[in-house]
Amino acid sequence: MKIKFLGAARAVTGSCFVIETDQARFAVDCGMHQGNDKIEKRNWNADIYEAAKIDFFLITHAHIDHSGLLPLMAKNGFRKPIYTTEPTGDLLKILLLDSAHIQETEAGWKIKRLQRWGKSADVAALYTTKDAEVVAPLVKTKKYNEMFSPAPGIKVNFLDAGHILGAAIVEIFIEENGASTKLVFSGDIGRRHQLMVEDPAIVKEADYIFMESTYGDRNHKNEEESLNELAEAINYSYSRNEKIIIPAFAVERTQEMLYSLYLLNEKGKLPKDLPVFLDSPLAIKATEIFRRYHSYMDKETNSIVKSGDDPLDLPQLQFSSSTEQSMRINEMKGSAIVISASGMCNAGRIRHHLRHNLWRPGASVVFVGYQAQGTPGRRIVEGAKNIRIFNDDIAVKANIRTIGGFSAHAGQSQLLDWLKNFTNKKMPVFLVHGEYSAQETLAALIKEKLGFGVTIPEYQEEILLGPGAEIREIKAQVVEEEPRVDLDALIGSLEAKVSELKSRKKNIASLSLSRQMEIQDMLKEADMNIDEAKIDV
Ligand SMILES: [Zn+2]
Ligand SMILES: [Zn+2]
């Protein structure tokens, strides 16, 4: 059999591993490539998946970097089953529709921009709502530990990955030419002692393991402290009669925040008269799905549920689905907690809440998730004095907190602990889903401490696997065009314009005051844009 790495190879996003046996061609995960332009270009390389020739997909969990290209497969003719767990099946349906909506909106913007430049606007969305709707009926759900056979000679079992609700580790048993081989895909491995979900299941047997390595080079800090830090931030703004804004991803982190608030409430650390708003239609839908699947959660959660409580509910919790409800929060006087998306502040309603609160010294903005480079969230965390939101330059005066203990990924030592359980010391380890530098660090530790051989596959690399056989790597000849930015030309053009403007200063001074004010605004805006452009260089 052979395996081809179509994503999450020396990168975190785009998980997709295509396996070909003598009887079937299938894939584990079908994630979207996210990050810089070079990585995102891979989403448009749809042909390499040969979607119409895939017999089935196994999806480890609902995160878009593991599932986001399923509608693209449907667009390219895939109509076979997609196997996953029950909660993932439900979450997929809302997340893929949301993702399709984002794709359509982005294509719309591109068309408008091209039209403004007088160019022809022949831009199609990566995929559409219609494509996402084709995916839903293909989803077939299984429980953890419910072995099934999706094709002749292949058996599959999902185990709890302890990452987000319904996330799975996948065991695949393959019979080929009279020999059996077991592959294990870790999916994303959860952090131990995470709220809501169980610790990752222990696996002991495998012929090959494909393991994530997101935090291969570091451990998480302050795991115990997180709840207290959250309580402190709440108190800070509650006592100043201001709001606490929490940007959070709609799936998992939002529910973890609700759970945390429930726990604070139980301990008497959450003021009873402090309203809590969940202000994100997607997060509201996701929370409703979470509430349906207590059986997929850990023992602690289930004992709370048995006692008649719901850890994802609070007496003062209010859902705001409509835009009007969302706007009312900003008009409302007094303190409140607002949980809203997107988690990195680059889209969605959270931007309105930041615009209304970032400049208020008594307010708090609490970051509880990863902030990617280039996002407004990252700039705030790194201490920006001003942030551009909806063409407004907002001063950052609020109390900014970053709480690091809420990660849903195992840190370095936990990854090693999980891998240590495998008994077959000859088992090759393939590291996927990580930045290359983190993977190298982890690979060295695995070789040194556990003695396994480690391979870090490249994008589009193909590897032959077989029982007891040597790994044979076939390197792909991937020619990826680097996106180019012609800085010299841009800066040259700017300089020329500035000196032209200088030479016309007198002409500007002779214009009407209102026209001069307009010009002042335009130049101020250009000035701010340049400030923003050089912020991290
Ligand atoms: Zn994930
Ligand atoms: Zn992931």
PDB file of C-alpha atoms and ligand atoms in Angstrom, residues 61 63 66 163 188, ligand 1:
ATOM      1  CA  HIS A  61     -12.707  15.978  13.895  1.00  0.00           C
ATOM      2  CA  HIS A  63     -11.968  21.673  12.817  1.00  0.00           C
ATOM      3  CA  HIS A  66      -9.241  18.705   9.051  1.00  0.00           C
ATOM      4  CA  HIS A 163      -9.099  17.236  21.736  1.00  0.00           C
ATOM      5  CA  ASP A 188      -5.164  16.251  17.040  1.00  0.00           C
TER       6      ASP A 188
HETATM    7 ZN    ZN B   1      -8.155  20.400  15.903  1.00  0.00          ZN
END
